[in-house]
Amino acid sequence: MIQHRIEVANVHAHLFKVSLRIEAPAANQRISLPVWIPGSYLVREFARHLSPLQARQGKQERPLSQIDKCTWEIACSGKSALEVSYEVYAFDTSVRAAFLDSRRGFFNGTSVFMRVEGREHEPQAVRIGGLPKGWRVFTALPSAQGDAQGTGEHLAPDYDALADHPVELGTPWHGEFTCKGVRHEFVVAGAPEDFDGDKLLADTRKICEAQIAFWHGKRKPPFAHYVFMLNVVEDGYGGLEHRQSTALICSRKDLPRRGRSAPKEGYTTLLGLISHEYFHTWNVKRLRPRAFAPYDYQRENHTRMLWFFEGFTSYYDDQFLLRTRLIDADTYVKLLNKTLNQVQATPGRQRYSLGQASFDAWTRYYRPDENTANATVSYYTKGALVALTLDLQLRQLPAHEGRPPDLDAVMQALWQLGRPIDEGDVAQALALVAGQPPAAWAGDDGISAARPAEAWARTLHRWTETCAELPLEALLSSHGVQWLDKDGSLPQQWGVKLQDAAGGPKVQAVMRGSPAEQWGLSVGDELLALDTWRLRKADDLATWHQAGAAQDVLICRDQRLLTLRKPAQWTAAEAGRSVVLNVAASPSAAMAQRRQRWLGA
Ligand SMILES: [Zn+2]
């Protein structure tokens, strides 16, 4: 057993004091801190927040040598216990690292606990101490001999589990409910006094019940305790999934308050986030990509399948709000519409496949810059549209082995495998659920002779490894949802993203192949005037824009004035279109029936 101890050392300096005890260490014992946290695909080099390490056996100090940015080696003598201690600076307000101030503390194991090389599979005990008066510990980490404050010993079966159980410290709002035999705690830090916790609990419970039933029917899920940790801030959004908990951030204005109606859009977004992270309890934490089994904590772990683990989860998060009637069909279609337009406005979708975008998540999606829209596509949004495409395609097929096919059945078939999966497994599951797909779906005619799993593999390859356009207009229309093309806003038609700044609208991004690119607009340019008319904000563009006329565009770049020319004739950017979806007013009987089955409306 490896023993870790973490103490609140100095709330004003944001310091945790951590120590590690290793019985019978190796002669040259290596220890290391992860460089990333599973679920967030960026090398974050958590070791940069550590103080110099100290090591001793009994009273004897032991020499430490640092091997690389996150690994140390300690020369030990004999088998007496090795103790290592260090401080961790914790002032990261996100869900991905560690935080400590006078009001609350939070940490992920990946930011604070060392991995003892060769001993990763041993049980890992954790003692949490030094808590300010009144503070309590909240975590799904099993308690070995907990006291009321939770400062007793916690026990993880191995390092992976230790790394996967975040801990919240402080005096947050706390509520709980039991659902299908599982104790669900909800911890909310930073909420206003009139926060309506009962509403949040009741709505969350509906989501949990529906998702447990989705994966397990009437049976119990493979965990007995789950903790939602929500940190409420003035302005923020985000979440990170774990096998028995999730850490969330939301904006204060999005919380339900007693005696007021819940903020419609913001609260729906929060419920969508809760639904998303809870769905990950299965999809990615247990149903895992092969590439993550096991995790390598020292470097990037590449997978081409984030479109499945993040994209399909994104499809199901809002689906569960719909299925539990937390939103109606019109709202659901509006959310879908937003996703569709986000993908539409991304020129990168025409050059980067979802597989490539997944593989490059570490260097592209997680390191966004002004060129990101041209240099990748979001595996969240486009992955959700692939899930939608497959779901609607499956729903058009006849019943197979007594069950009408849909994506639910595919997810459930994958779950039944009980092991890490790859693309081939998804194709197999599709074939199992639906049999032979129409040849045209794979984009060529020569596959009718292929076995069902091969035919599905080709279809899947087309949606995820090429940039082929998804056939969503036809699929949505056959499910009673009307698709209308319309022009985007003027900056969008030009192919620029503008942000209103003090001097006027400023160019934030220029879309690849757009008119704006041809006219010579660059990121950072301030748009000053169109012909002789002053532009004060992005909306002024529409005021002074003359369709069919050549116009001068006066800009400021690095303190110099330049005049660019918008010609009389130009073609709007490909990313300058947008779509309006509507639940069709009078669909055919077949469409209405399909829509009823899909949207319940
Ligand atoms: Zn996710």
Coordinates of C-alpha atoms and ligand atoms in Angstrom, one line a residue:
M1 CA 0.0 0.0 0.0
I2 CA 1.2 3.5 -0.9
Q3 CA 0.3 6.2 1.6
H4 CA -0.4 9.8 0.6
R5 CA -1.2 12.7 2.9
I6 CA -2.4 16.1 1.8
E7 CA -2.9 19.1 4.1
V8 CA -4.2 22.5 3.7
A9 CA -0.9 24.4 4.4
N10 CA -1.6 28.0 3.6
V11 CA -4.8 29.2 2.1
H12 CA -3.5 32.7 1.3
A13 CA -0.4 31.4 -0.5
H14 CA -2.6 28.7 -2.1
L15 CA -0.4 25.9 -0.9
F16 CA -1.2 22.2 -0.2
K17 CA 1.5 20.2 1.6
V18 CA 1.7 16.7 0.3
S19 CA 3.7 13.7 1.5
L20 CA 4.1 10.2 0.3
R21 CA 5.2 7.1 2.1
I22 CA 6.5 4.1 0.3
E23 CA 7.2 0.9 2.2
A24 CA 10.1 -1.2 0.9
P25 CA 11.2 1.2 -1.9
A26 CA 13.3 0.1 -4.8
A27 CA 17.1 0.9 -4.7
N28 CA 16.5 3.6 -7.3
Q29 CA 12.9 4.5 -6.7
R30 CA 11.2 6.6 -9.4
I31 CA 8.2 8.7 -8.8
S32 CA 6.4 11.0 -11.2
L33 CA 3.5 13.4 -11.6
P34 CA 1.1 13.1 -14.6
V35 CA 1.6 15.7 -17.4
W36 CA -2.2 15.6 -18.3
I37 CA -5.5 14.8 -16.8
P38 CA -7.7 12.2 -18.6
G39 CA -10.7 13.8 -20.3
S40 CA -8.8 17.0 -21.1
Y41 CA -6.4 16.5 -24.0
L42 CA -3.6 18.9 -23.4
V43 CA -0.1 18.4 -21.8
R44 CA -0.4 20.7 -18.8
E45 CA 2.8 19.7 -16.9
F46 CA 1.3 19.8 -13.4
A47 CA 4.8 19.4 -11.9
R48 CA 5.5 23.1 -12.6
H49 CA 3.5 23.9 -9.5
L50 CA 5.5 21.7 -7.2
S51 CA 8.1 23.0 -4.7
P52 CA 11.5 21.2 -4.5
L53 CA 11.0 17.7 -3.3
Q54 CA 12.5 16.3 -0.1
A55 CA 13.1 12.6 0.5
R56 CA 14.2 10.7 3.6
Q57 CA 14.4 7.2 5.0
G58 CA 14.0 7.5 8.8
K59 CA 16.1 10.4 9.8
Q60 CA 18.4 10.1 6.8
E61 CA 17.9 12.5 3.9
R62 CA 18.1 10.7 0.5
P63 CA 19.4 12.3 -2.7
L64 CA 16.9 13.0 -5.4
S65 CA 17.7 13.5 -9.0
Q66 CA 15.2 14.8 -11.5
I67 CA 15.0 12.7 -14.6
D68 CA 12.7 14.9 -16.7
K69 CA 10.0 17.5 -16.3
C70 CA 7.8 15.2 -14.2
T71 CA 10.0 12.3 -12.9
W72 CA 12.4 12.0 -10.0
E73 CA 14.7 9.2 -8.9
I74 CA 15.6 8.6 -5.3
A75 CA 18.6 6.6 -4.2
C76 CA 17.4 4.5 -1.3
S77 CA 19.4 2.4 1.1
G78 CA 17.7 -0.7 2.5
K79 CA 14.0 -1.4 2.7
S80 CA 12.9 1.0 5.4
A81 CA 10.0 3.3 4.4
L82 CA 10.8 6.2 2.0
E83 CA 9.0 9.5 2.7
V84 CA 8.8 12.2 0.1
S85 CA 7.3 15.6 0.7
Y86 CA 6.6 18.7 -1.3
E87 CA 4.2 21.6 -1.6
V88 CA 1.7 22.2 -4.4
Y89 CA 0.8 25.7 -5.5
A90 CA -3.0 25.5 -6.2
F91 CA -4.6 28.5 -7.8
D92 CA -6.2 27.1 -11.0
T93 CA -9.9 27.9 -11.1
S94 CA -10.7 25.3 -13.8
V95 CA -11.9 21.7 -13.2
R96 CA -8.6 20.3 -14.4
A97 CA -6.1 21.0 -11.7
A98 CA -6.0 22.2 -8.1
F99 CA -7.3 25.3 -6.2
L100 CA -7.1 26.7 -2.7
D101 CA -8.1 29.9 -1.1
S102 CA -9.7 31.0 2.1
R103 CA -13.2 29.9 0.9
R104 CA -12.7 26.6 -0.7
G105 CA -10.2 23.9 -1.9
F106 CA -10.3 21.5 -4.8
F107 CA -7.9 19.1 -6.3
N108 CA -7.5 16.3 -8.8
G109 CA -5.1 13.5 -8.0
T110 CA -3.2 14.2 -11.2
S111 CA -2.2 17.6 -9.8
V112 CA -1.1 16.5 -6.3
F113 CA -0.4 12.8 -6.0
M114 CA 2.8 11.2 -7.3
R115 CA 2.7 7.9 -9.1
V116 CA 5.2 5.4 -7.6
E117 CA 6.7 3.6 -10.5
G118 CA 6.2 -0.2 -10.3
R119 CA 3.7 0.2 -7.6
E120 CA 0.8 1.7 -9.6
H121 CA -1.4 -1.3 -9.0
E122 CA -1.2 -1.3 -5.2
P123 CA -3.9 0.3 -3.1
Q124 CA -3.4 4.0 -2.4
A125 CA -4.4 5.4 0.9
V126 CA -5.1 9.1 1.3
R127 CA -5.3 11.2 4.5
I128 CA -6.7 14.7 4.1
G129 CA -5.8 17.1 6.9
G130 CA -5.2 20.7 8.1
L131 CA -8.7 21.8 7.2
P132 CA -9.8 25.2 8.4
K133 CA -12.6 25.1 11.0
G134 CA -15.9 24.0 9.6
W135 CA -14.6 22.7 6.3
R136 CA -15.6 19.2 5.1
V137 CA -14.3 16.8 2.5
F138 CA -16.5 15.8 -0.5
T139 CA -15.3 13.0 -2.8
A140 CA -16.5 9.7 -4.3
L141 CA -13.2 8.2 -3.1
P142 CA -14.2 5.4 -0.7
S143 CA -13.6 6.3 2.9
A144 CA -11.7 3.8 4.9
Q145 CA -12.5 5.1 8.4
G146 CA -14.1 8.5 7.8
D147 CA -15.1 10.8 10.5
A148 CA -17.9 13.4 10.1
Q149 CA -15.5 15.9 8.5
G150 CA -14.2 13.3 6.1
T151 CA -10.6 13.8 7.2
G152 CA -10.1 10.1 7.9
E153 CA -8.4 7.8 5.5
H154 CA -9.7 7.3 2.0
L155 CA -8.7 4.3 0.0
A156 CA -8.3 3.9 -3.8
P157 CA -7.7 0.4 -5.2
D158 CA -4.9 1.7 -7.5
Y159 CA -3.2 4.9 -8.8
D160 CA -5.7 5.1 -11.7
A161 CA -8.6 5.4 -9.2
L162 CA -6.7 7.8 -7.1
A163 CA -6.1 10.1 -10.1
D164 CA -9.8 9.8 -11.1
H165 CA -11.5 11.0 -7.8
P166 CA -11.4 14.8 -7.5
V167 CA -11.9 16.2 -4.0
E168 CA -13.8 19.3 -3.0
L169 CA -13.0 21.0 0.4
G170 CA -15.0 23.7 2.2
T171 CA -18.5 24.5 3.2
P172 CA -20.5 24.2 0.0
W173 CA -24.3 23.7 -0.4
H174 CA -24.9 20.0 -0.2
G175 CA -27.9 17.8 -1.2
E176 CA -28.4 14.2 -2.2
F177 CA -30.8 11.7 -3.7
T178 CA -30.8 8.0 -4.2
C179 CA -31.5 6.7 -7.7
K180 CA -31.6 3.0 -8.6
G181 CA -29.8 2.2 -5.4
V182 CA -27.0 4.7 -6.0
R183 CA -26.3 7.5 -3.6
H184 CA -25.9 10.7 -5.6
E185 CA -24.4 13.8 -3.8
F186 CA -24.6 17.3 -5.2
V187 CA -22.1 19.8 -3.9
V188 CA -22.4 23.4 -5.0
A189 CA -19.7 26.0 -4.1
G190 CA -20.3 29.7 -4.6
A191 CA -24.1 29.6 -5.0
P192 CA -26.1 32.6 -3.9
E193 CA -28.3 32.2 -0.7
D194 CA -31.5 31.8 -2.6
F195 CA -30.2 29.1 -4.9
D196 CA -32.9 26.5 -5.6
G197 CA -31.1 23.3 -4.8
D198 CA -34.3 21.3 -4.7
K199 CA -35.0 22.1 -8.3
L200 CA -31.5 21.2 -9.4
L201 CA -31.6 17.9 -7.5
A202 CA -35.0 17.0 -8.9
D203 CA -34.0 17.7 -12.5
T204 CA -30.6 16.0 -12.1
R205 CA -32.3 12.9 -10.7
K206 CA -34.5 12.6 -13.8
I207 CA -31.4 12.6 -16.0
C208 CA -29.6 10.0 -13.8
E209 CA -32.6 7.7 -13.8
A210 CA -33.0 7.9 -17.5
Q211 CA -29.3 7.3 -18.2
I212 CA -29.0 4.3 -15.8
A213 CA -32.1 2.8 -17.4
F214 CA -30.5 3.4 -20.9
W215 CA -27.4 1.4 -20.0
H216 CA -28.7 -1.1 -17.5
G217 CA -32.5 -1.4 -17.9
K218 CA -33.8 -2.4 -14.5
R219 CA -30.4 -3.5 -13.2
K220 CA -28.1 -1.5 -10.9
P221 CA -25.2 0.4 -12.4
P222 CA -21.6 -0.6 -11.6
F223 CA -21.1 2.1 -8.9
A224 CA -22.8 2.8 -5.6
H225 CA -21.9 6.4 -5.0
Y226 CA -21.6 9.4 -7.4
V227 CA -20.7 13.0 -6.6
F228 CA -21.5 16.1 -8.7
M229 CA -19.1 19.0 -7.7
L230 CA -20.3 22.3 -9.1
N231 CA -18.3 25.4 -8.7
V232 CA -20.4 28.5 -9.4
V233 CA -18.5 31.6 -10.7
E234 CA -19.4 34.9 -12.1
D235 CA -18.7 33.8 -15.6
G236 CA -17.6 30.3 -16.6
Y237 CA -18.6 27.0 -18.1
G238 CA -17.0 23.6 -18.2
G239 CA -16.9 20.1 -16.9
L240 CA -14.7 17.1 -16.5
E241 CA -15.9 13.5 -16.3
H242 CA -14.7 10.9 -13.8
R243 CA -15.8 7.3 -13.2
Q244 CA -17.9 8.2 -10.1
S245 CA -18.0 12.0 -10.0
T246 CA -17.8 15.0 -12.2
A247 CA -16.3 18.5 -11.6
L248 CA -18.4 21.3 -13.1
I249 CA -18.3 25.1 -13.5
C250 CA -21.2 27.3 -14.3
S251 CA -22.1 31.0 -14.3
R252 CA -24.1 32.3 -11.3
K253 CA -26.8 33.7 -13.6
D254 CA -27.6 30.2 -14.9
L255 CA -28.6 28.7 -11.5
P256 CA -32.2 28.3 -10.5
R257 CA -33.2 30.6 -7.7
R258 CA -36.1 30.2 -5.3
G259 CA -39.2 32.2 -6.1
R260 CA -38.1 33.0 -9.6
S261 CA -38.5 31.2 -12.9
A262 CA -35.3 29.4 -13.9
P263 CA -33.1 31.3 -16.5
K264 CA -34.3 29.5 -19.5
E265 CA -31.3 29.2 -21.8
G266 CA -28.6 29.2 -19.2
Y267 CA -30.3 26.6 -17.0
T268 CA -30.8 24.4 -20.0
T269 CA -27.1 24.7 -20.8
L270 CA -26.3 23.7 -17.2
L271 CA -28.6 20.6 -17.3
G272 CA -27.0 19.8 -20.7
L273 CA -23.6 19.9 -19.1
I274 CA -24.7 17.7 -16.2
S275 CA -26.3 15.2 -18.7
H276 CA -23.1 15.2 -20.8
E277 CA -20.7 14.5 -17.9
Y278 CA -23.0 11.9 -16.4
F279 CA -23.2 10.1 -19.8
H280 CA -19.4 9.9 -19.7
T281 CA -19.7 7.8 -16.6
W282 CA -20.2 5.0 -19.2
N283 CA -19.0 6.5 -22.5
V284 CA -15.2 7.1 -22.1
K285 CA -14.8 6.2 -18.4
R286 CA -15.9 2.6 -18.7
L287 CA -16.6 2.1 -22.4
R288 CA -13.1 3.3 -23.4
P289 CA -11.0 3.7 -26.5
R290 CA -8.2 1.1 -26.8
A291 CA -5.7 4.0 -26.8
F292 CA -6.7 4.8 -23.2
A293 CA -6.3 1.3 -21.8
P294 CA -4.2 1.9 -19.8
Y295 CA -3.7 5.7 -19.7
D296 CA -0.1 6.8 -20.1
Y297 CA 0.3 9.8 -17.7
Q298 CA 3.7 10.9 -19.1
R299 CA 2.7 11.9 -22.6
E300 CA -0.1 12.6 -25.1
N301 CA -2.5 9.6 -25.6
H302 CA -3.7 9.7 -29.2
T303 CA -7.0 8.3 -30.4
R304 CA -8.8 8.9 -33.6
M305 CA -12.2 8.3 -31.9
L306 CA -13.0 11.4 -29.9
W307 CA -15.9 11.9 -32.4
F308 CA -17.4 8.9 -30.6
F309 CA -16.5 9.5 -27.0
E310 CA -17.1 13.3 -27.1
G311 CA -19.4 13.6 -30.1
F312 CA -21.8 10.8 -29.4
T313 CA -21.9 12.0 -25.7
S314 CA -22.8 15.5 -27.0
Y315 CA -25.6 14.0 -29.1
Y316 CA -27.0 12.1 -26.1
D317 CA -26.7 15.0 -23.6
D318 CA -29.5 17.0 -25.1
Q319 CA -31.4 13.9 -26.1
F320 CA -31.7 13.0 -22.4
L321 CA -33.1 16.5 -21.7
L322 CA -35.7 15.8 -24.3
R323 CA -36.4 12.3 -23.2
T324 CA -36.9 13.4 -19.6
R325 CA -39.1 16.3 -20.8
L326 CA -36.7 18.9 -19.2
I327 CA -36.9 20.5 -22.7
D328 CA -39.6 20.2 -25.4
A329 CA -39.1 19.2 -29.0
D330 CA -38.9 22.8 -30.3
T331 CA -36.1 23.6 -27.8
Y332 CA -34.3 20.4 -28.8
V333 CA -34.4 21.3 -32.4
K334 CA -33.1 24.8 -31.6
L335 CA -30.1 23.3 -29.8
L336 CA -29.5 21.0 -32.8
N337 CA -29.8 24.0 -35.1
K338 CA -27.0 25.8 -33.1
T339 CA -24.7 22.8 -33.4
L340 CA -25.4 22.5 -37.1
N341 CA -24.5 26.2 -37.7
Q342 CA -21.4 25.9 -35.6
V343 CA -20.1 23.1 -37.8
Q344 CA -21.3 25.0 -41.0
A345 CA -19.3 28.0 -40.0
T346 CA -16.0 26.0 -39.7
P347 CA -14.0 25.9 -42.9
G348 CA -11.7 23.3 -41.3
R349 CA -14.5 20.7 -41.8
Q350 CA -13.7 20.7 -45.5
R351 CA -10.1 19.7 -45.0
Y352 CA -9.9 17.9 -41.7
S353 CA -11.7 14.7 -40.9
L354 CA -13.0 13.9 -37.5
G355 CA -10.4 11.2 -37.1
Q356 CA -7.6 13.7 -37.8
A357 CA -9.2 16.3 -35.5
S358 CA -9.4 13.7 -32.7
F359 CA -5.8 12.7 -33.1
D360 CA -4.7 16.3 -33.1
A361 CA -6.9 17.4 -30.2
W362 CA -3.7 17.9 -28.1
T363 CA -2.2 20.5 -30.5
R364 CA -5.2 22.0 -32.2
Y365 CA -8.6 21.8 -30.4
Y366 CA -7.0 22.4 -26.9
R367 CA -4.6 25.1 -28.2
P368 CA -7.0 27.3 -30.1
D369 CA -5.7 30.4 -31.9
E370 CA -7.0 32.7 -34.7
N371 CA -6.6 30.0 -37.3
T372 CA -8.4 27.2 -35.4
A373 CA -11.6 27.4 -37.5
N374 CA -9.5 26.7 -40.6
A375 CA -7.2 24.1 -39.0
T376 CA -9.5 21.6 -37.4
V377 CA -13.2 20.7 -36.8
S378 CA -14.7 20.2 -33.5
Y379 CA -15.2 16.5 -32.7
Y380 CA -17.9 17.6 -30.2
T381 CA -20.2 19.3 -32.6
K382 CA -19.4 17.4 -35.8
G383 CA -19.2 14.2 -33.8
A384 CA -22.7 14.9 -32.5
L385 CA -23.9 15.4 -36.1
V386 CA -22.4 12.0 -37.1
A387 CA -24.3 10.4 -34.2
L388 CA -27.5 12.2 -35.4
T389 CA -26.8 11.0 -39.0
L390 CA -26.4 7.4 -37.9
D391 CA -29.4 7.5 -35.6
L392 CA -31.7 8.9 -38.3
Q393 CA -30.3 6.5 -40.9
L394 CA -30.8 3.5 -38.5
R395 CA -34.3 4.7 -37.8
Q396 CA -35.2 4.5 -41.5
L397 CA -34.3 0.8 -41.7
P398 CA -36.7 -2.1 -41.1
A399 CA -36.8 -4.0 -37.8
H400 CA -33.8 -6.3 -37.5
E401 CA -34.2 -9.4 -35.3
G402 CA -37.4 -8.1 -33.9
R403 CA -36.2 -4.6 -32.9
P404 CA -36.4 -1.4 -34.9
P405 CA -32.8 -0.2 -35.2
D406 CA -31.6 3.0 -33.6
L407 CA -28.4 4.4 -32.1
D408 CA -29.4 3.4 -28.6
A409 CA -29.2 -0.2 -29.5
V410 CA -25.7 0.3 -31.0
M411 CA -24.4 2.0 -27.7
Q412 CA -26.0 -0.8 -25.7
A413 CA -24.4 -3.5 -27.9
L414 CA -21.0 -1.8 -27.4
W415 CA -21.5 -1.7 -23.7
Q416 CA -22.2 -5.5 -23.7
L417 CA -18.6 -6.1 -25.0
G418 CA -17.2 -5.1 -21.6
R419 CA -13.8 -4.1 -23.0
P420 CA -12.1 -1.1 -24.7
I421 CA -13.3 -0.5 -28.2
D422 CA -12.0 0.7 -31.6
E423 CA -13.7 1.8 -34.9
G424 CA -14.2 -1.9 -36.0
D425 CA -16.3 -2.6 -32.9
V426 CA -18.6 0.3 -33.7
A427 CA -19.1 -1.1 -37.2
Q428 CA -19.7 -4.6 -35.8
A429 CA -22.3 -3.2 -33.4
L430 CA -24.0 -1.3 -36.2
A431 CA -24.2 -4.5 -38.2
L432 CA -25.5 -6.4 -35.3
V433 CA -28.3 -3.9 -34.7
A434 CA -29.3 -3.1 -38.2
G435 CA -28.0 -5.8 -40.6
Q436 CA -27.0 -4.7 -44.1
P437 CA -27.0 -0.9 -44.7
P438 CA -27.9 0.4 -48.2
A439 CA -24.9 0.5 -50.5
A440 CA -25.2 4.2 -51.2
W441 CA -24.5 5.2 -47.6
A442 CA -20.8 4.3 -48.0
G443 CA -20.7 6.6 -51.0
D444 CA -20.0 4.0 -53.7
D445 CA -22.0 1.4 -55.4
G446 CA -19.5 -1.5 -55.3
I447 CA -20.1 -2.6 -51.7
S448 CA -23.4 -4.4 -51.9
A449 CA -21.6 -7.7 -51.8
A450 CA -19.7 -6.7 -48.7
R451 CA -20.6 -8.3 -45.3
P452 CA -22.8 -6.0 -43.1
A453 CA -19.9 -5.1 -40.8
E454 CA -17.6 -4.2 -43.7
A455 CA -20.4 -2.1 -45.3
W456 CA -20.9 -0.3 -42.0
A457 CA -17.1 0.2 -41.6
R458 CA -17.1 2.0 -45.0
T459 CA -20.1 4.1 -44.0
L460 CA -18.4 5.0 -40.7
H461 CA -15.1 5.7 -42.5
R462 CA -16.9 8.1 -44.8
W463 CA -18.4 10.2 -42.0
T464 CA -15.3 10.1 -39.7
E465 CA -12.2 9.8 -41.9
T466 CA -13.2 11.8 -44.9
C467 CA -14.7 15.3 -45.2
A468 CA -17.9 14.1 -47.0
E469 CA -20.9 16.2 -46.4
L470 CA -23.4 14.6 -44.0
P471 CA -26.8 14.0 -45.6
L472 CA -28.6 15.7 -42.8
E473 CA -31.0 17.9 -44.9
A474 CA -32.7 14.8 -46.3
L475 CA -32.6 12.8 -43.0
L476 CA -34.1 15.6 -41.0
S477 CA -36.7 16.3 -43.6
S478 CA -37.7 12.6 -43.5
H479 CA -38.1 12.9 -39.8
G480 CA -40.5 15.9 -40.0
V481 CA -37.9 18.6 -39.4
Q482 CA -37.7 21.3 -42.0
W483 CA -34.4 22.7 -43.2
L484 CA -34.1 26.2 -44.7
D485 CA -30.9 27.7 -46.0
K486 CA -30.3 31.3 -45.3
D487 CA -27.5 33.8 -45.6
G488 CA -25.4 34.4 -42.5
S489 CA -24.7 37.8 -41.0
L490 CA -22.6 40.2 -43.1
P491 CA -19.3 39.6 -41.3
Q492 CA -20.0 35.9 -41.7
Q493 CA -20.7 36.3 -45.5
W494 CA -17.4 38.2 -45.8
G495 CA -15.7 35.3 -44.0
V496 CA -14.5 37.2 -40.9
K497 CA -15.2 37.1 -37.2
L498 CA -15.4 40.5 -35.6
Q499 CA -15.2 41.6 -32.1
D500 CA -16.3 45.0 -30.9
A501 CA -13.3 46.8 -29.4
A502 CA -12.7 50.4 -28.2
G503 CA -11.6 51.7 -31.7
G504 CA -14.2 49.8 -33.6
P505 CA -14.8 46.2 -34.8
K506 CA -11.6 44.2 -34.8
V507 CA -10.9 41.1 -37.0
Q508 CA -10.6 38.0 -34.8
A509 CA -10.5 35.3 -37.5
V510 CA -10.4 35.2 -41.3
M511 CA -12.0 32.2 -42.9
R512 CA -9.9 30.2 -45.4
G513 CA -10.9 30.9 -49.1
S514 CA -13.3 33.7 -48.1
P515 CA -13.8 37.1 -49.8
A516 CA -12.3 38.8 -46.8
E517 CA -9.1 36.8 -47.3
Q518 CA -9.0 37.8 -51.0
W519 CA -9.5 41.5 -50.2
G520 CA -6.6 41.3 -47.8
L521 CA -8.2 41.5 -44.4
S522 CA -6.0 40.0 -41.6
V523 CA -6.5 39.1 -38.0
G524 CA -6.0 42.1 -35.8
D525 CA -7.1 44.7 -38.4
E526 CA -9.4 47.4 -37.0
L527 CA -12.3 48.2 -39.4
L528 CA -12.6 52.0 -39.4
A529 CA -14.9 52.9 -42.3
L530 CA -16.8 51.6 -45.2
D531 CA -16.4 54.2 -48.0
T532 CA -16.5 57.4 -45.9
W533 CA -18.8 56.0 -43.2
R534 CA -17.3 55.3 -39.8
L535 CA -17.7 51.8 -38.3
R536 CA -18.2 51.8 -34.6
K537 CA -19.4 48.3 -34.1
A538 CA -19.7 45.1 -36.1
D539 CA -23.4 45.8 -36.7
D540 CA -22.5 49.0 -38.5
L541 CA -21.2 46.9 -41.4
A542 CA -24.8 46.0 -42.4
T543 CA -25.8 49.7 -42.2
W544 CA -23.2 51.0 -44.6
H545 CA -22.8 47.9 -46.8
Q546 CA -24.0 48.3 -50.4
A547 CA -24.7 45.0 -52.2
G548 CA -23.6 45.1 -55.8
A549 CA -21.3 48.2 -55.4
A550 CA -17.6 48.4 -55.0
Q551 CA -16.6 49.9 -51.7
D552 CA -13.4 51.0 -50.0
V553 CA -12.7 49.4 -46.6
L554 CA -10.5 51.6 -44.4
I555 CA -8.6 49.7 -41.9
C556 CA -5.9 50.2 -39.3
R557 CA -3.1 47.7 -39.0
D558 CA -0.3 48.2 -36.6
Q559 CA -1.0 52.0 -36.4
R560 CA -1.1 52.4 -40.2
L561 CA -4.1 53.2 -42.2
L562 CA -4.7 51.0 -45.3
T563 CA -7.5 51.0 -47.8
L564 CA -8.7 47.7 -49.2
R565 CA -11.3 47.2 -51.9
K566 CA -14.5 45.3 -51.7
P567 CA -15.4 44.6 -55.4
A568 CA -18.9 45.0 -56.7
Q569 CA -19.2 41.3 -57.4
W570 CA -18.2 38.7 -54.8
T571 CA -19.4 35.3 -53.7
A572 CA -20.2 34.8 -50.0
A573 CA -17.9 32.5 -48.0
E574 CA -18.8 28.8 -48.0
A575 CA -18.9 29.2 -44.2
G576 CA -21.1 32.3 -44.7
R577 CA -24.3 30.2 -45.0
S578 CA -26.5 29.2 -42.1
V579 CA -29.5 26.9 -41.6
V580 CA -32.8 27.4 -39.9
L581 CA -34.5 24.2 -38.6
N582 CA -38.1 24.0 -37.8
V583 CA -40.4 21.3 -36.5
A584 CA -42.5 21.0 -39.8
A585 CA -46.1 22.1 -39.4
S586 CA -47.7 19.5 -41.6
P587 CA -45.4 16.5 -42.3
S588 CA -46.6 13.4 -44.1
A589 CA -48.0 10.6 -42.0
A590 CA -44.7 8.6 -42.4
M591 CA -42.6 11.6 -41.4
A592 CA -44.9 12.4 -38.4
Q593 CA -44.6 8.8 -37.2
R594 CA -40.8 8.8 -37.5
R595 CA -40.7 12.2 -35.7
Q596 CA -42.9 10.9 -32.9
R597 CA -40.5 8.0 -32.3
W598 CA -37.4 10.3 -32.4
L599 CA -38.6 13.5 -30.7
G600 CA -41.7 12.3 -29.0
A601 CA -43.6 15.1 -30.8
Ligands
ZN1 ZN -17.2 15.4 -22.8

